[in-house]
Amino acid sequence: MISRQVPSTVFKSCLFKKSTGFQPPGCKAKYFWSDGFHGNKWSHQLAKSGERKKMTQTLHCGINHLAGFSTVSPSQNVAVDNNGSDLVDPRLRFNVDMENYHNADLSDVNDLVHELTVGSGYVMCKQLFTKDEVDHARELILYLIKTQGSKATHFQGSEEAKPELQARVWNLLNKGKIFEKIVQHPKTLAILAPIIGDDCQLGSVATNTIFPGGSGQEPHIDYPYWDYYERHHWPVTPKVKGVPFHMNMQATLMLDDFTEENGATAIVPWTQHDAHYPEKSGDFFQKCIQATGKAGDMFFFPGLLQHAAMPNKSNQSRTAVILQYLPKYIRPMEDKRVAADILSRATPQLRRLLTLDYPYPAVLDEAEPINTEGSKSEFEWK
């Protein structure tokens, strides 16, 4: 093993620099290298600079309650849990079928869009991914949790919160090919187009795992509305009742069965019709229902729909992939830094979701001297 064992309690923002002697540009907190993650933006830079060898000495640590002492061998893609057992990288033994999608029938899309925008604001699509795909994604996320260390989380601000019993894995496009497939399911894209545009973008793709005893979240609405409790940031309401204008759509893929006991997401139906931050949590919990379903199901809702992950009172963890989609004009929440090998194989749909061919912002002072705006322009980015 190349890596050294360290207690997870010593994980610090400076761990990267101390363990490798190298700090990438812009690395200010909690960044560290794992060759098993294939495709970090720095990999190509490091290979050229001769620093990659140093990077393989990265210290890894797990979350206290889950991994205790944990190491990973970047050269072998094998982690060691605190019992000394090998944890083989699930990406090495699963082939992702990027050609065929499960349950891609689009005949009910109009009804689903109507329910999301005019109706209750919540729809469930059953079994959009196969059992093998869901099992692989879940196994991979639990592997990554054991090897990546603590990460930022959201909406854990209450006095009763237990953020140590929740784990996020961010920037999933760089973490496994299965997530490239998940973000561009044909049914998902068909639902999004009439609501936020056929040129919408991926704002974030991450997972949220709540372990037994985890406290769930405070009720909230999602980015970019996340700070609507600060009304001076919003001089005019971003949503008028009766006008189906939305700046966020959320999709949640269940990697475990979602039950009332294990903290299935709570929602308050119809609250997407206007902008209202759920500042009185008592009202939220009186009116909410829980979105229960089976592993492989995906539910959709506008970011304005009031919601919250609920406490996990079961004896098993529960995990979901959280997909955020935004119109092209909203600044994305997550700087995804997608790796070159992923960009090289990206489908037209994925390229559009990543706004790879979108022309702005542009250095117009250096642009080609042609007419690039207007219905009769000489440039069509689409």
Coordinates of C-alpha atoms in Angstrom, one line a residue:
M1 CA 0.0 0.0 0.0
I2 CA 1.3 3.4 -0.9
S3 CA -1.1 5.5 1.3
R4 CA -0.7 5.8 5.1
Q5 CA -3.3 5.1 7.7
V6 CA -4.6 8.2 9.5
P7 CA -7.5 8.6 11.9
S8 CA -10.5 10.3 10.2
T9 CA -10.5 12.8 13.0
V10 CA -7.3 14.4 11.7
F11 CA -8.7 15.4 8.3
K12 CA -8.0 19.0 7.8
S13 CA -8.2 21.4 4.8
C14 CA -4.5 21.4 4.6
L15 CA -4.2 17.6 4.3
F16 CA -3.7 17.7 0.5
K17 CA -0.6 19.9 0.7
K18 CA 0.9 18.2 3.7
S19 CA 0.5 14.7 2.3
T20 CA 1.7 15.4 -1.2
G21 CA 4.0 18.4 -1.0
F22 CA 1.9 19.8 -3.9
Q23 CA -1.2 22.1 -3.9
P24 CA -3.0 22.6 -7.2
P25 CA -4.0 26.1 -8.3
G26 CA -7.2 27.2 -6.6
C27 CA -7.1 24.5 -4.0
K28 CA -8.2 26.2 -0.8
A29 CA -9.9 23.5 1.2
K30 CA -10.5 19.8 1.5
Y31 CA -9.2 18.8 -1.9
F32 CA -7.2 15.6 -2.3
W33 CA -6.2 13.2 -5.0
S34 CA -7.5 9.7 -5.7
D35 CA -6.3 8.1 -8.9
G36 CA -9.2 5.8 -8.6
F37 CA -11.6 8.7 -9.3
H38 CA -10.2 8.9 -12.9
G39 CA -10.5 12.3 -14.5
N40 CA -9.9 15.0 -11.9
K41 CA -9.1 18.1 -13.9
W42 CA -5.6 18.2 -12.5
S43 CA -4.6 14.7 -13.8
H44 CA -3.4 15.9 -17.2
Q45 CA -1.6 18.9 -15.7
L46 CA 0.1 16.7 -13.1
A47 CA 1.2 14.1 -15.7
K48 CA 2.9 16.8 -17.6
S49 CA 4.4 18.5 -14.6
G50 CA 6.0 15.4 -13.1
E51 CA 4.1 15.9 -9.9
R52 CA 1.6 13.0 -10.3
K53 CA 4.0 10.5 -8.6
K54 CA 3.8 12.6 -5.5
M55 CA 0.1 12.7 -5.6
T56 CA -0.1 8.9 -5.1
Q57 CA 1.0 9.5 -1.5
T58 CA -2.3 11.2 -0.6
L59 CA -3.6 10.5 2.8
H60 CA -7.2 9.2 2.8
C61 CA -9.6 9.1 5.7
G62 CA -13.2 7.9 6.0
I63 CA -16.1 9.4 7.9
N64 CA -15.8 8.5 11.6
H65 CA -19.0 6.5 12.0
L66 CA -18.5 4.6 8.7
A67 CA -14.9 4.0 7.9
G68 CA -12.8 4.8 11.0
F69 CA -9.3 4.2 9.6
S70 CA -9.2 3.9 5.9
T71 CA -6.6 3.8 3.2
V72 CA -6.7 3.6 -0.6
S73 CA -4.1 2.4 -3.1
P74 CA -4.3 4.8 -6.1
S75 CA -2.3 2.3 -8.3
Q76 CA -4.6 -0.6 -7.5
N77 CA -8.0 1.1 -7.0
V78 CA -8.3 -0.8 -3.7
A79 CA -9.3 0.7 -0.4
V80 CA -8.9 -1.0 3.0
D81 CA -11.6 -0.6 5.6
N82 CA -11.0 -0.5 9.3
N83 CA -11.3 -4.3 9.5
G84 CA -8.4 -4.7 7.1
S85 CA -10.7 -6.0 4.3
D86 CA -10.1 -5.0 0.7
L87 CA -12.7 -2.7 -0.9
V88 CA -12.3 -3.1 -4.6
D89 CA -13.3 -0.2 -6.8
P90 CA -16.8 -1.1 -8.2
R91 CA -15.9 0.7 -11.5
L92 CA -13.4 -2.0 -12.3
R93 CA -16.1 -4.7 -12.6
F94 CA -19.2 -3.0 -14.1
N95 CA -19.7 -2.2 -17.8
V96 CA -22.1 0.7 -18.2
D97 CA -24.4 0.4 -21.2
M98 CA -24.7 3.9 -22.6
E99 CA -26.9 2.9 -25.6
N100 CA -30.0 1.5 -24.0
Y101 CA -32.3 3.2 -21.4
H102 CA -34.8 1.5 -19.3
N103 CA -38.5 2.7 -19.4
A104 CA -37.8 5.5 -21.9
D105 CA -41.5 5.7 -23.1
L106 CA -42.4 9.4 -23.6
S107 CA -46.1 9.0 -24.1
D108 CA -47.1 10.5 -20.7
V109 CA -44.6 13.4 -20.7
N110 CA -47.3 16.1 -21.4
D111 CA -49.3 14.8 -18.4
L112 CA -46.2 14.8 -16.2
V113 CA -45.3 18.4 -17.2
H114 CA -48.8 19.5 -16.5
E115 CA -48.7 18.0 -13.0
L116 CA -45.4 19.6 -12.3
T117 CA -46.3 23.1 -13.4
V118 CA -50.1 23.4 -13.0
G119 CA -50.8 20.6 -10.6
S120 CA -49.3 19.4 -7.3
G121 CA -45.7 20.0 -8.4
Y122 CA -44.5 16.4 -7.9
V123 CA -44.4 13.3 -10.1
M124 CA -42.8 9.8 -9.7
C125 CA -41.4 7.9 -12.7
K126 CA -41.0 4.2 -11.9
Q127 CA -37.9 2.2 -12.5
L128 CA -36.0 4.4 -15.0
F129 CA -32.8 2.4 -14.4
T130 CA -32.2 -1.3 -14.1
K131 CA -31.6 -3.1 -10.9
D132 CA -28.0 -3.8 -11.9
E133 CA -27.4 -0.1 -12.7
V134 CA -28.9 1.1 -9.4
D135 CA -27.0 -1.5 -7.4
H136 CA -23.7 -0.5 -9.1
A137 CA -24.4 3.2 -8.4
R138 CA -25.2 2.6 -4.8
E139 CA -22.1 0.3 -4.3
L140 CA -19.9 3.0 -5.9
I141 CA -21.3 5.8 -3.7
L142 CA -20.7 3.8 -0.5
Y143 CA -17.1 3.0 -1.7
L144 CA -16.5 6.7 -2.4
I145 CA -17.8 7.7 1.0
K146 CA -15.4 5.4 2.6
T147 CA -12.4 6.8 0.7
Q148 CA -13.1 10.5 0.1
G149 CA -13.3 12.0 3.6
S150 CA -15.8 14.6 4.8
K151 CA -17.5 16.9 2.3
A152 CA -19.7 20.0 2.4
T153 CA -23.4 19.4 3.1
H154 CA -26.6 21.5 2.9
F155 CA -29.5 22.5 5.1
Q156 CA -28.1 21.1 8.3
G157 CA -28.4 24.3 10.4
S158 CA -30.8 23.3 13.1
E159 CA -29.8 22.6 16.7
E160 CA -30.9 19.0 16.3
A161 CA -28.9 18.4 13.2
K162 CA -26.4 15.6 13.0
P163 CA -24.3 16.4 10.0
E164 CA -21.8 13.6 10.9
L165 CA -24.6 11.1 10.0
Q166 CA -25.0 12.5 6.5
A167 CA -22.6 12.2 3.6
R168 CA -22.4 13.9 0.2
V169 CA -20.5 12.9 -2.8
W170 CA -20.2 15.8 -5.3
N171 CA -19.2 16.2 -8.9
L172 CA -20.4 12.8 -9.9
L173 CA -19.6 13.0 -13.6
N174 CA -16.0 12.6 -12.7
K175 CA -16.7 9.7 -10.3
G176 CA -18.1 7.0 -12.6
K177 CA -19.6 6.4 -16.0
I178 CA -22.9 5.4 -14.6
F179 CA -23.5 9.0 -13.6
E180 CA -23.0 10.2 -17.2
K181 CA -25.9 7.9 -18.1
I182 CA -28.1 9.0 -15.2
V183 CA -28.0 12.7 -16.0
Q184 CA -29.2 12.3 -19.6
H185 CA -32.1 9.8 -19.4
P186 CA -34.4 10.5 -22.4
K187 CA -37.5 10.8 -20.2
T188 CA -35.7 13.3 -17.9
L189 CA -34.7 15.5 -20.8
A190 CA -38.2 15.3 -22.3
I191 CA -39.8 16.4 -19.0
L192 CA -37.3 19.3 -18.6
A193 CA -37.6 20.8 -22.1
P194 CA -41.1 22.3 -21.8
I195 CA -40.4 23.7 -18.3
I196 CA -36.8 25.1 -18.4
G197 CA -35.9 24.8 -22.1
D198 CA -34.4 22.2 -24.4
D199 CA -31.1 24.0 -23.9
C200 CA -31.2 23.7 -20.1
Q201 CA -28.0 22.9 -18.2
L202 CA -26.9 20.5 -15.4
G203 CA -26.4 22.6 -12.3
S204 CA -25.2 19.9 -10.0
V205 CA -25.1 16.1 -9.7
A206 CA -24.4 14.7 -6.3
T207 CA -25.6 12.1 -3.8
N208 CA -27.0 12.4 -0.3
T209 CA -26.7 9.5 2.1
I210 CA -28.4 9.6 5.5
F211 CA -27.2 7.0 7.9
P212 CA -29.2 5.4 10.8
G213 CA -30.0 8.1 13.3
G214 CA -29.4 10.9 10.8
S215 CA -31.5 14.0 11.4
G216 CA -32.5 14.8 7.9
Q217 CA -32.7 18.5 6.8
E218 CA -34.4 21.8 7.6
P219 CA -37.3 22.5 5.2
H220 CA -36.1 24.6 2.3
I221 CA -36.4 25.5 -1.4
D222 CA -33.6 24.9 -3.8
Y223 CA -31.0 26.9 -5.6
P224 CA -31.2 29.6 -7.0
Y225 CA -34.1 30.3 -4.6
W226 CA -32.1 28.9 -1.6
D227 CA -31.6 32.3 0.0
Y228 CA -35.1 33.6 -0.5
Y229 CA -35.3 34.1 3.3
E230 CA -33.1 37.2 2.6
R231 CA -35.7 39.2 0.8
H232 CA -33.4 42.2 0.1
H233 CA -31.6 39.8 -2.3
W234 CA -34.8 39.5 -4.2
P235 CA -36.4 42.9 -4.8
V236 CA -39.1 41.3 -6.9
T237 CA -40.7 37.9 -6.4
P238 CA -39.2 35.3 -8.7
K239 CA -42.5 33.5 -9.2
V240 CA -46.0 34.8 -9.8
K241 CA -48.9 32.4 -9.2
G242 CA -50.5 31.3 -12.4
V243 CA -47.3 31.8 -14.5
P244 CA -45.4 28.5 -15.0
F245 CA -41.9 30.2 -15.0
H246 CA -39.3 28.1 -13.2
M247 CA -35.5 28.6 -12.7
N248 CA -34.8 25.1 -11.3
M249 CA -36.0 21.5 -11.8
Q250 CA -34.9 18.8 -9.4
A251 CA -34.8 15.0 -10.1
T252 CA -34.0 12.5 -7.4
L253 CA -33.0 8.9 -8.2
M254 CA -33.6 6.5 -5.3
L255 CA -30.7 4.1 -4.9
D256 CA -32.4 2.6 -1.9
D257 CA -36.1 2.1 -1.3
F258 CA -37.5 5.4 0.2
T259 CA -39.7 4.7 3.2
E260 CA -41.2 6.8 5.9
E261 CA -39.0 5.0 8.4
N262 CA -35.7 5.7 6.6
G263 CA -36.3 9.4 5.9
A264 CA -38.0 9.6 2.5
T265 CA -38.0 13.2 1.2
A266 CA -40.9 15.2 2.6
I267 CA -42.7 17.7 0.3
V268 CA -45.6 20.1 0.6
P269 CA -47.6 19.8 -2.7
W270 CA -48.7 22.9 -4.6
T271 CA -46.1 25.1 -3.0
Q272 CA -44.3 25.5 -6.3
H273 CA -47.0 28.0 -7.5
D274 CA -45.4 31.0 -5.8
A275 CA -42.1 31.8 -4.0
H276 CA -42.3 31.2 -0.3
Y277 CA -39.5 30.0 1.9
P278 CA -40.7 27.6 4.6
E279 CA -39.5 29.7 7.6
K280 CA -42.1 28.1 10.0
S281 CA -41.0 24.5 10.1
G282 CA -44.0 23.6 12.2
D283 CA -46.4 24.5 9.3
F284 CA -44.2 22.5 6.9
F285 CA -44.3 19.3 9.0
Q286 CA -48.1 19.6 9.5
K287 CA -48.8 19.8 5.7
C288 CA -46.0 17.6 4.2
I289 CA -46.3 14.1 2.7
Q290 CA -43.3 11.8 2.1
A291 CA -42.2 10.7 -1.4
T292 CA -41.9 7.0 -0.9
G293 CA -40.7 4.6 -3.7
K294 CA -38.5 1.8 -4.7
A295 CA -34.8 1.8 -5.7
G296 CA -34.7 2.8 -9.3
D297 CA -37.6 5.2 -9.1
M298 CA -37.0 8.9 -9.9
F299 CA -39.2 11.7 -8.7
F300 CA -39.3 15.2 -10.1
F301 CA -40.2 18.6 -8.7
P302 CA -39.5 22.3 -9.3
G303 CA -37.0 23.8 -6.9
L304 CA -39.7 26.1 -5.5
L305 CA -41.5 23.1 -4.0
Q306 CA -40.9 23.1 -0.3
H307 CA -39.1 19.9 0.8
A308 CA -36.7 18.3 3.2
A309 CA -35.0 15.0 3.7
M310 CA -36.5 13.4 6.8
P311 CA -34.7 11.7 9.8
N312 CA -33.6 8.1 9.2
K313 CA -35.1 6.0 11.9
S314 CA -34.2 2.7 10.3
N315 CA -31.1 0.5 10.8
Q316 CA -29.9 1.0 7.2
S317 CA -28.5 3.9 5.3
R318 CA -30.5 5.4 2.4
T319 CA -29.0 7.1 -0.6
A320 CA -30.3 9.2 -3.5
V321 CA -28.7 10.8 -6.6
I322 CA -29.7 14.5 -6.6
L323 CA -29.8 16.1 -10.0
Q324 CA -30.2 19.8 -10.4
Y325 CA -31.2 21.3 -13.8
L326 CA -31.3 25.0 -14.6
P327 CA -32.1 27.2 -17.5
K328 CA -29.1 28.3 -19.5
Y329 CA -29.1 31.8 -18.0
I330 CA -28.7 30.7 -14.3
R331 CA -25.2 30.4 -13.0
P332 CA -24.7 26.7 -12.0
M333 CA -24.3 25.8 -8.3
E334 CA -21.5 23.3 -8.8
D335 CA -18.2 23.9 -10.6
K336 CA -18.1 20.4 -12.1
R337 CA -14.6 20.5 -13.7
V338 CA -15.4 17.6 -16.0
A339 CA -12.4 15.5 -17.1
A340 CA -11.0 15.5 -20.6
D341 CA -11.8 11.9 -21.3
I342 CA -15.4 12.4 -20.3
L343 CA -15.7 15.5 -22.6
S344 CA -14.2 13.6 -25.5
R345 CA -16.9 10.9 -25.4
A346 CA -19.8 13.2 -24.4
T347 CA -23.0 12.7 -26.3
P348 CA -24.7 15.7 -27.9
Q349 CA -27.2 15.7 -25.0
L350 CA -24.4 15.7 -22.4
R351 CA -22.5 18.5 -24.2
R352 CA -25.7 20.6 -24.1
L353 CA -26.2 19.9 -20.4
L354 CA -22.7 21.0 -19.8
T355 CA -23.1 24.1 -22.0
L356 CA -19.9 23.1 -23.8
D357 CA -20.9 24.8 -27.1
Y358 CA -22.8 27.7 -25.5
P359 CA -21.0 30.9 -26.7
Y360 CA -21.2 33.0 -23.6
P361 CA -19.4 34.6 -21.8
A362 CA -17.3 35.5 -24.7
V363 CA -14.3 37.8 -25.3
L364 CA -16.3 39.8 -27.9
D365 CA -13.4 42.2 -28.4
E366 CA -11.6 39.3 -30.1
A367 CA -14.6 37.6 -31.7
E368 CA -15.0 37.1 -35.4
P369 CA -16.4 40.2 -37.1
I370 CA -19.8 38.7 -38.1
N371 CA -23.4 39.2 -37.0
T372 CA -23.8 36.7 -34.1
E373 CA -27.1 37.9 -32.6
G374 CA -30.7 38.1 -33.9
S375 CA -33.0 35.8 -35.8
K376 CA -30.9 36.4 -39.0
S377 CA -27.6 36.0 -37.3
E378 CA -24.7 34.1 -39.0
F379 CA -24.0 31.9 -35.9
E380 CA -26.3 29.2 -34.5
W381 CA -24.8 27.7 -31.4
K382 CA -27.6 25.0 -31.2

